[in-house]
Amino acid sequence: MAAAAARWNHVWVGTETGILKGVNLQRKQAANFTAGGQPRREEAVSALCWGTGGETQILVGCADRTVKHFSTEDGIFQGQRHCPGGEGTFRGLAQADGTLITCVDSGILRVWHDKDKDTSSDPLLELRVGPGVCRMRQDPAHPHVVATGGKENALKIWDLQGSEEPVFRAKNVRNDWLDLRVPIWDQDIQFLPGSQKLVTCTGYHQVRVYDPASPQRRPVLETTYGEYPLTAMTLTPGGNSVIVGNTHGQLAEIDLRQGRLLGCLKGLAGSVRGLQCHPSKPLLASCGLDRVLRIHRIQNPRGLEHKVSYLSHLQLMVLWRPRLLCPPFMFLSQHAWLLKAPHLLQVYLKSQLNCLLLSGRDNWEVSSWARECGSQGHRCEDLPMERKRGQLECRPGTICLPAWSLNFSERH
């Protein structure tokens, strides 16, 4: 059962209690996975990334400096490795050519034998990328190339198969109109597909594009959004724009060709911790300090997609459409509630969410309706029903919920 549940999850999130949560949006289910049985804050998840074998393995970076290997095929953790060195939590994880790449707050980047489970073994390579690192990002087109940046730590590109010096070191922008130095605070980094360019977002609400092939080391494009620090960023499927999130839960899409604002997304109530777009569909997954996982539609009409969680002991809150014949509040169990709100269905997770991974597969289509038993908190079999939602009837003690649909030609 665990293997079947893990194999079809669409979104994976890491929490402050060390739990890896898998969410299946099609079946409206969520499952917890832990390596030691009981969650511990000492094992808070600080970084997630896919393994080199596609989406069959997830690397989970924890606060106690262990990197755990989770198999999405078997639904279990298949080992871990302790990666000491430096101070702080992981700011990036990656795999390349049978090696494991880690980077921590204090600026120690190390390359390890991924298959060697001997925790006393020395790293293959150690680089000092500078203190105050906020993000290390791997180049998807060149796995041996990574970029780092942080607070008063300018963007650098490193070739792990070359020298111990960066192949590109960004230069700070010119002084402002008062002739004062502009501070540096790169919060997130992305490689632009099909080019050598990179884009960064900063803690001073700036979005900058760098071109290592250009003679200048300063940004070739710079724009700003809002007034609050930007904390996360992701590329849209086309690669011509990015979506950024800030400390006030605001999301915006920025065009990288002209530097203009394309649109905004609403719904978040806390600082954004993780953003990721689907590689081919116009979908955005987001999580943050408000402990809610959301899926937005990023093409017109923009908005929050409807989704339903599995109502069980997983400490979830679900908000659904008001036209359903249900009371506004229903108590399910000690840690699960239902709340009715217009045009909104959300997954509420009790643990704080630190990072997320979004599956890139395409089989997300759902066309049926599902029936949820609110009194017991378990999922019944899907029932074929008419799609005339205004005529939906419910049995006493049950709640009928529409399944989440990704048919973009129909506006729900």
mmCIF file of C-alpha atoms in Angstrom:
data_model
loop_
_atom_site.group_PDB
_atom_site.id
_atom_site.type_symbol
_atom_site.label_atom_id
_atom_site.label_comp_id
_atom_site.label_asym_id
_atom_site.label_seq_id
_atom_site.Cartn_x
_atom_site.Cartn_y
_atom_site.Cartn_z
ATOM 1 C CA MET A 1 0.000 0.000 0.000
ATOM 2 C CA ALA A 2 2.809 2.421 0.846
ATOM 3 C CA ALA A 3 4.551 1.761 -2.463
ATOM 4 C CA ALA A 4 1.353 2.269 -4.458
ATOM 5 C CA ALA A 5 0.564 5.459 -2.559
ATOM 6 C CA ALA A 6 4.048 6.906 -3.036
ATOM 7 C CA ARG A 7 4.324 6.058 -6.713
ATOM 8 C CA TRP A 8 1.437 8.293 -7.809
ATOM 9 C CA ASN A 9 1.991 11.335 -5.601
ATOM 10 C CA HIS A 10 2.049 14.625 -7.466
ATOM 11 C CA VAL A 11 3.696 16.868 -4.857
ATOM 12 C CA TRP A 12 6.270 16.148 -2.145
ATOM 13 C CA VAL A 13 6.859 18.561 0.726
ATOM 14 C CA GLY A 14 9.390 18.587 3.553
ATOM 15 C CA THR A 15 8.368 19.779 7.007
ATOM 16 C CA GLU A 16 10.019 21.213 10.094
ATOM 17 C CA THR A 17 9.359 17.964 11.992
ATOM 18 C CA GLY A 18 11.353 15.808 9.576
ATOM 19 C CA ILE A 19 8.339 14.328 7.796
ATOM 20 C CA LEU A 20 8.293 13.833 4.040
ATOM 21 C CA LYS A 21 4.696 14.327 2.917
ATOM 22 C CA GLY A 22 3.401 13.018 -0.378
ATOM 23 C CA VAL A 23 0.182 14.503 -1.774
ATOM 24 C CA ASN A 24 -1.866 12.789 -4.479
ATOM 25 C CA LEU A 25 -4.131 15.450 -5.976
ATOM 26 C CA GLN A 26 -5.994 12.994 -8.188
ATOM 27 C CA ARG A 27 -7.060 10.697 -5.356
ATOM 28 C CA LYS A 28 -7.175 13.528 -2.821
ATOM 29 C CA GLN A 29 -4.823 11.692 -0.466
ATOM 30 C CA ALA A 30 -1.805 12.669 1.598
ATOM 31 C CA ALA A 31 0.686 10.356 3.289
ATOM 32 C CA ASN A 32 3.519 10.809 5.796
ATOM 33 C CA PHE A 33 6.895 9.092 5.398
ATOM 34 C CA THR A 34 9.572 9.058 8.097
ATOM 35 C CA ALA A 35 12.833 7.155 8.345
ATOM 36 C CA GLY A 36 12.761 6.562 12.106
ATOM 37 C CA GLY A 37 9.066 6.195 12.779
ATOM 38 C CA GLN A 38 8.618 9.216 15.059
ATOM 39 C CA PRO A 39 9.061 12.770 13.710
ATOM 40 C CA ARG A 40 11.801 14.867 15.287
ATOM 41 C CA ARG A 41 12.559 18.546 14.860
ATOM 42 C CA GLU A 42 16.257 17.702 14.859
ATOM 43 C CA GLU A 43 15.609 16.081 11.465
ATOM 44 C CA ALA A 44 13.779 19.048 9.932
ATOM 45 C CA VAL A 45 13.824 18.844 6.133
ATOM 46 C CA SER A 46 15.752 21.783 4.664
ATOM 47 C CA ALA A 47 16.316 20.625 1.056
ATOM 48 C CA LEU A 48 14.729 18.264 -1.477
ATOM 49 C CA CYS A 49 15.808 17.198 -4.955
ATOM 50 C CA TRP A 50 15.182 14.396 -7.420
ATOM 51 C CA GLY A 51 17.792 11.686 -7.836
ATOM 52 C CA THR A 52 19.572 10.975 -11.110
ATOM 53 C CA GLY A 53 17.165 8.133 -11.962
ATOM 54 C CA GLY A 54 14.315 10.427 -12.935
ATOM 55 C CA GLU A 55 11.532 10.641 -10.355
ATOM 56 C CA THR A 56 12.168 7.256 -8.759
ATOM 57 C CA GLN A 57 14.285 8.651 -5.930
ATOM 58 C CA ILE A 58 14.173 11.743 -3.714
ATOM 59 C CA LEU A 59 17.138 13.118 -1.792
ATOM 60 C CA VAL A 60 16.040 14.532 1.574
ATOM 61 C CA GLY A 61 18.456 16.895 3.309
ATOM 62 C CA CYS A 62 17.848 17.160 7.057
ATOM 63 C CA ALA A 63 18.969 19.626 9.729
ATOM 64 C CA ASP A 64 21.170 16.995 11.414
ATOM 65 C CA ARG A 65 23.334 16.891 8.246
ATOM 66 C CA THR A 66 22.023 13.570 6.976
ATOM 67 C CA VAL A 67 20.938 13.038 3.396
ATOM 68 C CA LYS A 68 18.271 10.339 3.164
ATOM 69 C CA HIS A 69 17.381 8.404 0.023
ATOM 70 C CA PHE A 70 13.650 7.863 -0.442
ATOM 71 C CA SER A 71 12.351 5.521 -3.127
ATOM 72 C CA THR A 72 9.097 6.640 -4.720
ATOM 73 C CA GLU A 73 8.712 3.179 -6.268
ATOM 74 C CA ASP A 74 8.875 1.295 -2.952
ATOM 75 C CA GLY A 75 7.587 4.055 -0.648
ATOM 76 C CA ILE A 76 10.426 3.604 1.869
ATOM 77 C CA PHE A 77 13.714 5.216 2.850
ATOM 78 C CA GLN A 78 16.599 3.160 1.475
ATOM 79 C CA GLY A 79 19.506 4.508 3.421
ATOM 80 C CA GLN A 80 21.147 7.711 4.474
ATOM 81 C CA ARG A 81 24.530 9.370 4.585
ATOM 82 C CA HIS A 82 25.974 11.790 7.127
ATOM 83 C CA CYS A 83 27.609 14.802 5.450
ATOM 84 C CA PRO A 84 29.558 16.824 8.050
ATOM 85 C CA GLY A 85 31.490 20.011 7.479
ATOM 86 C CA GLY A 86 30.681 23.674 7.929
ATOM 87 C CA GLU A 87 27.833 25.196 9.897
ATOM 88 C CA GLY A 88 24.140 25.634 9.278
ATOM 89 C CA THR A 89 21.568 23.702 7.287
ATOM 90 C CA PHE A 90 21.679 22.479 3.705
ATOM 91 C CA ARG A 91 21.142 25.219 1.135
ATOM 92 C CA GLY A 92 21.239 22.893 -1.819
ATOM 93 C CA LEU A 93 21.439 19.221 -2.818
ATOM 94 C CA ALA A 94 22.276 17.617 -6.143
ATOM 95 C CA GLN A 95 23.468 14.396 -7.756
ATOM 96 C CA ALA A 96 25.869 14.110 -10.677
ATOM 97 C CA ASP A 97 27.706 11.111 -12.139
ATOM 98 C CA GLY A 98 27.361 8.941 -9.052
ATOM 99 C CA THR A 99 28.312 11.744 -6.653
ATOM 100 C CA LEU A 100 26.359 13.721 -4.077
ATOM 101 C CA ILE A 101 26.759 17.509 -3.918
ATOM 102 C CA THR A 102 25.942 19.394 -0.712
ATOM 103 C CA CYS A 103 26.264 23.029 0.338
ATOM 104 C CA VAL A 104 25.578 24.559 3.763
ATOM 105 C CA ASP A 105 25.019 28.063 5.187
ATOM 106 C CA SER A 106 28.652 28.707 6.050
ATOM 107 C CA GLY A 107 29.752 28.243 2.428
ATOM 108 C CA ILE A 108 31.247 24.737 2.449
ATOM 109 C CA LEU A 109 30.411 22.912 -0.781
ATOM 110 C CA ARG A 110 31.381 19.244 -0.813
ATOM 111 C CA VAL A 111 31.194 16.411 -3.329
ATOM 112 C CA TRP A 112 30.771 12.890 -1.922
ATOM 113 C CA HIS A 113 30.706 9.344 -3.211
ATOM 114 C CA ASP A 114 26.959 8.754 -3.370
ATOM 115 C CA LYS A 115 27.205 4.965 -3.145
ATOM 116 C CA ASP A 116 29.660 5.014 -0.260
ATOM 117 C CA LYS A 117 27.623 4.752 2.945
ATOM 118 C CA ASP A 118 30.719 4.977 5.153
ATOM 119 C CA THR A 119 30.138 8.191 7.088
ATOM 120 C CA SER A 120 33.852 8.463 7.965
ATOM 121 C CA SER A 121 34.953 8.737 4.330
ATOM 122 C CA ASP A 122 36.381 12.033 3.163
ATOM 123 C CA PRO A 123 34.712 14.111 0.434
ATOM 124 C CA LEU A 124 36.028 13.951 -3.105
ATOM 125 C CA LEU A 125 36.073 17.742 -3.397
ATOM 126 C CA GLU A 126 35.641 20.666 -1.048
ATOM 127 C CA LEU A 127 35.083 24.262 -2.135
ATOM 128 C CA ARG A 128 34.687 27.393 -0.057
ATOM 129 C CA VAL A 129 32.055 29.422 -1.867
ATOM 130 C CA GLY A 130 31.789 32.199 0.719
ATOM 131 C CA PRO A 131 29.745 32.657 3.925
ATOM 132 C CA GLY A 132 26.055 33.416 4.121
ATOM 133 C CA VAL A 133 24.955 31.074 1.325
ATOM 134 C CA CYS A 134 21.209 31.156 0.664
ATOM 135 C CA ARG A 135 21.021 28.880 -2.386
ATOM 136 C CA MET A 136 23.024 26.386 -4.389
ATOM 137 C CA ARG A 137 21.462 25.411 -7.713
ATOM 138 C CA GLN A 138 22.549 22.748 -10.217
ATOM 139 C CA ASP A 139 22.502 23.410 -13.952
ATOM 140 C CA PRO A 140 20.032 20.858 -15.414
ATOM 141 C CA ALA A 141 21.875 20.875 -18.775
ATOM 142 C CA HIS A 142 25.326 20.424 -17.190
ATOM 143 C CA PRO A 143 25.025 18.457 -13.909
ATOM 144 C CA HIS A 144 28.649 19.161 -12.934
ATOM 145 C CA VAL A 145 27.996 22.936 -12.947
ATOM 146 C CA VAL A 146 26.427 24.648 -9.921
ATOM 147 C CA ALA A 147 25.730 28.251 -8.949
ATOM 148 C CA THR A 148 25.824 29.740 -5.446
ATOM 149 C CA GLY A 149 24.756 33.030 -3.913
ATOM 150 C CA GLY A 150 23.739 34.532 -0.608
ATOM 151 C CA LYS A 151 23.873 37.519 1.700
ATOM 152 C CA GLU A 152 26.927 39.625 0.820
ATOM 153 C CA ASN A 153 27.936 36.649 -1.309
ATOM 154 C CA ALA A 154 27.616 37.510 -4.996
ATOM 155 C CA LEU A 155 26.518 35.001 -7.622
ATOM 156 C CA LYS A 156 29.234 32.510 -8.603
ATOM 157 C CA ILE A 157 29.274 29.618 -11.071
ATOM 158 C CA TRP A 158 31.437 26.582 -10.296
ATOM 159 C CA ASP A 159 32.600 23.765 -12.562
ATOM 160 C CA LEU A 160 33.093 20.778 -10.263
ATOM 161 C CA GLN A 161 35.216 19.036 -12.906
ATOM 162 C CA GLY A 162 37.512 22.001 -13.392
ATOM 163 C CA SER A 163 39.547 24.271 -11.137
ATOM 164 C CA GLU A 164 38.735 25.304 -7.595
ATOM 165 C CA GLU A 165 38.040 28.871 -8.734
ATOM 166 C CA PRO A 166 34.619 29.972 -10.015
ATOM 167 C CA VAL A 167 34.212 30.138 -13.782
ATOM 168 C CA PHE A 168 32.032 33.219 -13.337
ATOM 169 C CA ARG A 169 31.882 35.724 -10.504
ATOM 170 C CA ALA A 170 29.171 38.392 -10.670
ATOM 171 C CA LYS A 171 30.017 42.001 -10.031
ATOM 172 C CA ASN A 172 27.831 44.205 -7.856
ATOM 173 C CA VAL A 173 25.715 46.869 -9.518
ATOM 174 C CA ARG A 174 26.843 50.479 -9.489
ATOM 175 C CA ASN A 175 26.199 52.732 -6.513
ATOM 176 C CA ASP A 176 22.742 54.196 -6.117
ATOM 177 C CA TRP A 177 21.731 57.807 -6.724
ATOM 178 C CA LEU A 178 23.173 58.762 -3.327
ATOM 179 C CA ASP A 179 26.477 57.147 -4.349
ATOM 180 C CA LEU A 180 25.985 54.477 -1.698
ATOM 181 C CA ARG A 181 26.931 50.843 -2.183
ATOM 182 C CA VAL A 182 24.002 48.556 -3.032
ATOM 183 C CA PRO A 183 23.925 45.543 -0.656
ATOM 184 C CA ILE A 184 23.957 41.967 -1.997
ATOM 185 C CA TRP A 185 21.432 39.335 -0.952
ATOM 186 C CA ASP A 186 20.739 36.627 -3.550
ATOM 187 C CA GLN A 187 17.941 34.422 -2.225
ATOM 188 C CA ASP A 188 17.327 32.052 -5.147
ATOM 189 C CA ILE A 189 18.937 31.145 -8.476
ATOM 190 C CA GLN A 190 17.691 29.544 -11.687
ATOM 191 C CA PHE A 191 19.458 28.550 -14.907
ATOM 192 C CA LEU A 192 17.634 29.648 -18.052
ATOM 193 C CA PRO A 193 17.137 26.751 -20.496
ATOM 194 C CA GLY A 194 18.823 26.926 -23.888
ATOM 195 C CA SER A 195 21.326 29.598 -22.869
ATOM 196 C CA GLN A 196 24.117 30.383 -20.432
ATOM 197 C CA LYS A 197 22.046 33.002 -18.610
ATOM 198 C CA LEU A 198 20.994 32.849 -14.970
ATOM 199 C CA VAL A 199 18.309 34.711 -13.056
ATOM 200 C CA THR A 200 18.372 35.583 -9.357
ATOM 201 C CA CYS A 201 15.926 37.081 -6.888
ATOM 202 C CA THR A 202 17.157 39.079 -3.920
ATOM 203 C CA GLY A 203 16.168 39.981 -0.410
ATOM 204 C CA TYR A 204 15.863 43.581 -1.615
ATOM 205 C CA HIS A 205 12.956 42.698 -4.003
ATOM 206 C CA GLN A 206 15.112 42.676 -7.163
ATOM 207 C CA VAL A 207 15.075 40.209 -10.070
ATOM 208 C CA ARG A 208 18.319 40.143 -12.060
ATOM 209 C CA VAL A 209 19.471 38.323 -15.196
ATOM 210 C CA TYR A 210 23.190 37.541 -15.664
ATOM 211 C CA ASP A 211 24.899 36.434 -18.867
ATOM 212 C CA PRO A 212 28.326 34.807 -18.311
ATOM 213 C CA ALA A 213 28.967 35.056 -22.057
ATOM 214 C CA SER A 214 28.653 38.823 -21.887
ATOM 215 C CA PRO A 215 31.792 40.968 -21.383
ATOM 216 C CA GLN A 216 30.214 42.621 -18.338
ATOM 217 C CA ARG A 217 29.780 40.771 -15.071
ATOM 218 C CA ARG A 218 26.928 43.002 -13.921
ATOM 219 C CA PRO A 219 23.276 42.086 -14.580
ATOM 220 C CA VAL A 220 22.112 42.481 -18.177
ATOM 221 C CA LEU A 221 18.546 43.032 -16.935
ATOM 222 C CA GLU A 222 17.193 44.172 -13.584
ATOM 223 C CA THR A 223 13.684 44.809 -12.333
ATOM 224 C CA THR A 224 11.955 45.047 -8.962
ATOM 225 C CA TYR A 225 8.722 43.718 -7.536
ATOM 226 C CA GLY A 226 6.936 44.970 -4.444
ATOM 227 C CA GLU A 227 8.606 46.261 -1.302
ATOM 228 C CA TYR A 228 9.362 43.062 0.599
ATOM 229 C CA PRO A 229 12.205 40.502 0.378
ATOM 230 C CA LEU A 230 11.838 37.863 -2.319
ATOM 231 C CA THR A 231 12.321 34.384 -0.852
ATOM 232 C CA ALA A 232 11.668 31.889 -3.668
ATOM 233 C CA MET A 233 11.607 31.725 -7.451
ATOM 234 C CA THR A 234 10.790 29.247 -10.202
ATOM 235 C CA LEU A 235 10.878 29.216 -13.998
ATOM 236 C CA THR A 236 7.631 28.955 -15.959
ATOM 237 C CA PRO A 237 7.287 26.115 -18.516
ATOM 238 C CA GLY A 238 8.289 28.343 -21.430
ATOM 239 C CA GLY A 239 11.405 29.645 -19.681
ATOM 240 C CA ASN A 240 10.670 33.244 -20.691
ATOM 241 C CA SER A 241 9.435 34.342 -17.264
ATOM 242 C CA VAL A 242 9.812 33.551 -13.589
ATOM 243 C CA ILE A 243 7.389 33.484 -10.684
ATOM 244 C CA VAL A 244 8.688 35.002 -7.454
ATOM 245 C CA GLY A 245 7.290 34.954 -3.919
ATOM 246 C CA ASN A 246 8.058 37.261 -1.018
ATOM 247 C CA THR A 247 7.820 37.353 2.763
ATOM 248 C CA HIS A 248 4.216 38.634 2.667
ATOM 249 C CA GLY A 249 2.893 35.741 0.582
ATOM 250 C CA GLN A 250 2.665 37.696 -2.662
ATOM 251 C CA LEU A 251 3.302 35.855 -5.947
ATOM 252 C CA ALA A 252 4.082 37.550 -9.254
ATOM 253 C CA GLU A 253 5.165 36.536 -12.752
ATOM 254 C CA ILE A 254 8.019 38.605 -14.220
ATOM 255 C CA ASP A 255 8.885 38.662 -17.931
ATOM 256 C CA LEU A 256 12.625 38.105 -18.393
ATOM 257 C CA ARG A 257 12.727 39.639 -21.885
ATOM 258 C CA GLN A 258 11.362 43.066 -20.994
ATOM 259 C CA GLY A 259 11.476 42.999 -17.197
ATOM 260 C CA ARG A 260 7.791 43.827 -16.830
ATOM 261 C CA LEU A 261 5.132 42.425 -14.523
ATOM 262 C CA LEU A 262 2.863 39.922 -16.278
ATOM 263 C CA GLY A 263 0.438 39.209 -13.441
ATOM 264 C CA CYS A 264 -0.034 38.328 -9.796
ATOM 265 C CA LEU A 265 -1.438 35.347 -7.899
ATOM 266 C CA LYS A 266 -3.348 35.533 -4.639
ATOM 267 C CA GLY A 267 -4.119 33.183 -1.792
ATOM 268 C CA LEU A 268 -1.004 32.916 0.384
ATOM 269 C CA ALA A 269 -1.061 34.227 3.937
ATOM 270 C CA GLY A 270 2.580 33.857 4.982
ATOM 271 C CA SER A 271 6.144 33.958 3.764
ATOM 272 C CA VAL A 272 6.768 31.790 0.698
ATOM 273 C CA ARG A 273 9.265 28.960 1.275
ATOM 274 C CA GLY A 274 8.987 26.873 -1.873
ATOM 275 C CA LEU A 275 7.848 27.378 -5.485
ATOM 276 C CA GLN A 276 7.941 25.011 -8.443
ATOM 277 C CA CYS A 277 6.206 25.036 -11.809
ATOM 278 C CA HIS A 278 5.220 21.927 -13.727
ATOM 279 C CA PRO A 279 7.620 21.483 -16.682
ATOM 280 C CA SER A 280 4.844 21.339 -19.307
ATOM 281 C CA LYS A 281 1.489 22.256 -17.712
ATOM 282 C CA PRO A 282 0.541 25.773 -16.527
ATOM 283 C CA LEU A 283 0.616 24.762 -12.859
ATOM 284 C CA LEU A 284 2.443 26.234 -9.889
ATOM 285 C CA ALA A 285 2.941 24.517 -6.519
ATOM 286 C CA SER A 286 3.682 26.736 -3.528
ATOM 287 C CA CYS A 287 4.163 26.319 0.204
ATOM 288 C CA GLY A 288 5.156 28.582 3.058
ATOM 289 C CA LEU A 289 4.779 29.569 6.667
ATOM 290 C CA ASP A 290 0.979 29.400 6.564
ATOM 291 C CA ARG A 291 1.354 25.594 6.286
ATOM 292 C CA VAL A 292 -0.858 25.323 3.205
ATOM 293 C CA LEU A 293 0.083 23.587 -0.034
ATOM 294 C CA ARG A 294 -1.497 25.295 -3.033
ATOM 295 C CA ILE A 295 -1.692 24.637 -6.755
ATOM 296 C CA HIS A 296 -2.256 27.720 -8.917
ATOM 297 C CA ARG A 297 -3.122 28.046 -12.571
ATOM 298 C CA ILE A 298 -0.613 30.457 -14.142
ATOM 299 C CA GLN A 299 -2.344 30.917 -17.502
ATOM 300 C CA ASN A 300 -5.488 32.929 -18.067
ATOM 301 C CA PRO A 301 -7.733 32.650 -16.222
ATOM 302 C CA ARG A 302 -5.194 32.809 -13.407
ATOM 303 C CA GLY A 303 -6.228 31.593 -9.996
ATOM 304 C CA LEU A 304 -6.114 28.909 -7.369
ATOM 305 C CA GLU A 305 -7.023 25.462 -8.657
ATOM 306 C CA HIS A 306 -9.577 23.413 -6.732
ATOM 307 C CA LYS A 307 -8.235 20.367 -4.954
ATOM 308 C CA VAL A 308 -9.381 18.021 -2.234
ATOM 309 C CA SER A 309 -7.288 16.321 0.421
ATOM 310 C CA TYR A 310 -7.812 12.886 1.891
ATOM 311 C CA LEU A 311 -9.718 13.395 5.124
ATOM 312 C CA SER A 312 -8.009 11.248 7.724
ATOM 313 C CA HIS A 313 -5.595 11.460 10.637
ATOM 314 C CA LEU A 314 -3.065 13.372 8.502
ATOM 315 C CA GLN A 315 -4.062 16.679 10.146
ATOM 316 C CA LEU A 316 -5.564 18.314 7.083
ATOM 317 C CA MET A 317 -8.011 21.155 6.609
ATOM 318 C CA VAL A 318 -10.110 21.304 3.451
ATOM 319 C CA LEU A 319 -12.055 24.270 2.127
ATOM 320 C CA TRP A 320 -14.667 23.602 -0.543
ATOM 321 C CA ARG A 321 -17.297 25.319 -2.661
ATOM 322 C CA PRO A 322 -20.311 26.783 -0.837
ATOM 323 C CA ARG A 323 -22.894 25.256 -3.180
ATOM 324 C CA LEU A 324 -22.352 21.817 -1.644
ATOM 325 C CA LEU A 325 -25.036 20.807 0.831
ATOM 326 C CA CYS A 326 -22.868 20.706 3.955
ATOM 327 C CA PRO A 327 -22.708 22.660 7.221
ATOM 328 C CA PRO A 328 -20.039 25.371 7.390
ATOM 329 C CA PHE A 329 -17.962 23.472 9.965
ATOM 330 C CA MET A 330 -17.682 19.762 10.677
ATOM 331 C CA PHE A 331 -15.381 18.180 13.286
ATOM 332 C CA LEU A 332 -13.801 15.005 11.939
ATOM 333 C CA SER A 333 -11.175 13.924 14.450
ATOM 334 C CA GLN A 334 -8.784 15.323 16.991
ATOM 335 C CA HIS A 335 -6.662 17.058 14.359
ATOM 336 C CA ALA A 336 -8.920 17.402 11.290
ATOM 337 C CA TRP A 337 -11.578 19.955 10.474
ATOM 338 C CA LEU A 338 -13.615 21.020 7.461
ATOM 339 C CA LEU A 339 -14.224 24.663 6.651
ATOM 340 C CA LYS A 340 -16.395 26.081 3.872
ATOM 341 C CA ALA A 341 -15.167 29.028 1.792
ATOM 342 C CA PRO A 342 -16.099 30.229 -1.713
ATOM 343 C CA HIS A 343 -14.190 28.898 -4.728
ATOM 344 C CA LEU A 344 -11.338 27.521 -2.635
ATOM 345 C CA LEU A 345 -10.125 24.057 -1.772
ATOM 346 C CA GLN A 346 -6.821 23.854 0.087
ATOM 347 C CA VAL A 347 -4.663 21.257 1.795
ATOM 348 C CA TYR A 348 -3.790 22.331 5.334
ATOM 349 C CA LEU A 349 -0.847 20.526 6.920
ATOM 350 C CA LYS A 350 -0.133 20.979 10.627
ATOM 351 C CA SER A 351 3.662 21.025 10.235
ATOM 352 C CA GLN A 352 5.468 24.027 8.823
ATOM 353 C CA LEU A 353 6.457 23.437 5.197
ATOM 354 C CA ASN A 354 10.065 24.201 4.252
ATOM 355 C CA CYS A 355 10.453 22.962 0.666
ATOM 356 C CA LEU A 356 8.629 21.055 -2.061
ATOM 357 C CA LEU A 357 9.033 18.954 -5.211
ATOM 358 C CA LEU A 358 6.485 18.815 -8.021
ATOM 359 C CA SER A 359 6.213 15.729 -10.207
ATOM 360 C CA GLY A 360 6.818 16.358 -13.891
ATOM 361 C CA ARG A 361 4.650 13.572 -15.291
ATOM 362 C CA ASP A 362 1.719 14.432 -17.538
ATOM 363 C CA ASN A 363 -1.029 11.974 -16.478
ATOM 364 C CA TRP A 364 -2.871 14.383 -14.193
ATOM 365 C CA GLU A 365 -6.266 14.252 -15.887
ATOM 366 C CA VAL A 366 -9.309 13.637 -13.689
ATOM 367 C CA SER A 367 -12.869 13.552 -14.982
ATOM 368 C CA SER A 368 -14.845 11.651 -12.346
ATOM 369 C CA TRP A 369 -16.467 12.719 -9.120
ATOM 370 C CA ALA A 370 -15.480 11.379 -5.741
ATOM 371 C CA ARG A 371 -17.481 10.817 -2.587
ATOM 372 C CA GLU A 372 -15.995 11.487 0.824
ATOM 373 C CA CYS A 373 -17.472 10.180 4.050
ATOM 374 C CA GLY A 374 -17.101 13.065 6.492
ATOM 375 C CA SER A 375 -18.295 11.204 9.565
ATOM 376 C CA GLN A 376 -15.620 8.502 9.310
ATOM 377 C CA GLY A 377 -12.887 10.461 7.544
ATOM 378 C CA HIS A 378 -12.195 7.720 4.976
ATOM 379 C CA ARG A 379 -12.402 7.634 1.208
ATOM 380 C CA CYS A 380 -15.111 5.639 -0.525
ATOM 381 C CA GLU A 381 -15.076 4.396 -4.119
ATOM 382 C CA ASP A 382 -15.454 6.890 -6.949
ATOM 383 C CA LEU A 383 -18.988 7.001 -8.267
ATOM 384 C CA PRO A 384 -20.038 8.035 -11.798
ATOM 385 C CA MET A 385 -22.297 11.073 -11.480
ATOM 386 C CA GLU A 386 -23.743 13.774 -13.641
ATOM 387 C CA ARG A 387 -21.630 16.910 -13.855
ATOM 388 C CA LYS A 388 -24.648 19.142 -13.152
ATOM 389 C CA ARG A 389 -23.291 20.321 -9.848
ATOM 390 C CA GLY A 390 -26.363 22.271 -8.858
ATOM 391 C CA GLN A 391 -28.390 19.029 -8.667
ATOM 392 C CA LEU A 392 -25.916 17.056 -6.551
ATOM 393 C CA GLU A 393 -27.582 15.375 -3.562
ATOM 394 C CA CYS A 394 -25.835 13.982 -0.496
ATOM 395 C CA ARG A 395 -26.802 11.190 1.832
ATOM 396 C CA PRO A 396 -27.012 12.051 5.534
ATOM 397 C CA GLY A 397 -23.551 11.914 7.073
ATOM 398 C CA THR A 398 -21.667 12.136 3.777
ATOM 399 C CA ILE A 399 -20.015 14.950 1.842
ATOM 400 C CA CYS A 400 -19.843 14.865 -1.950
ATOM 401 C CA LEU A 401 -16.812 16.669 -3.318
ATOM 402 C CA PRO A 402 -15.861 17.307 -6.973
ATOM 403 C CA ALA A 403 -12.591 15.750 -8.063
ATOM 404 C CA TRP A 404 -9.820 18.116 -9.090
ATOM 405 C CA SER A 405 -9.847 18.603 -12.876
ATOM 406 C CA LEU A 406 -7.036 19.795 -15.087
ATOM 407 C CA ASN A 407 -9.097 20.279 -18.226
ATOM 408 C CA PHE A 408 -7.897 23.777 -19.041
ATOM 409 C CA SER A 409 -10.337 24.262 -21.911
ATOM 410 C CA GLU A 410 -13.204 24.358 -19.403
ATOM 411 C CA ARG A 411 -13.363 27.147 -16.850
ATOM 412 C CA HIS A 412 -14.874 25.802 -13.630
#
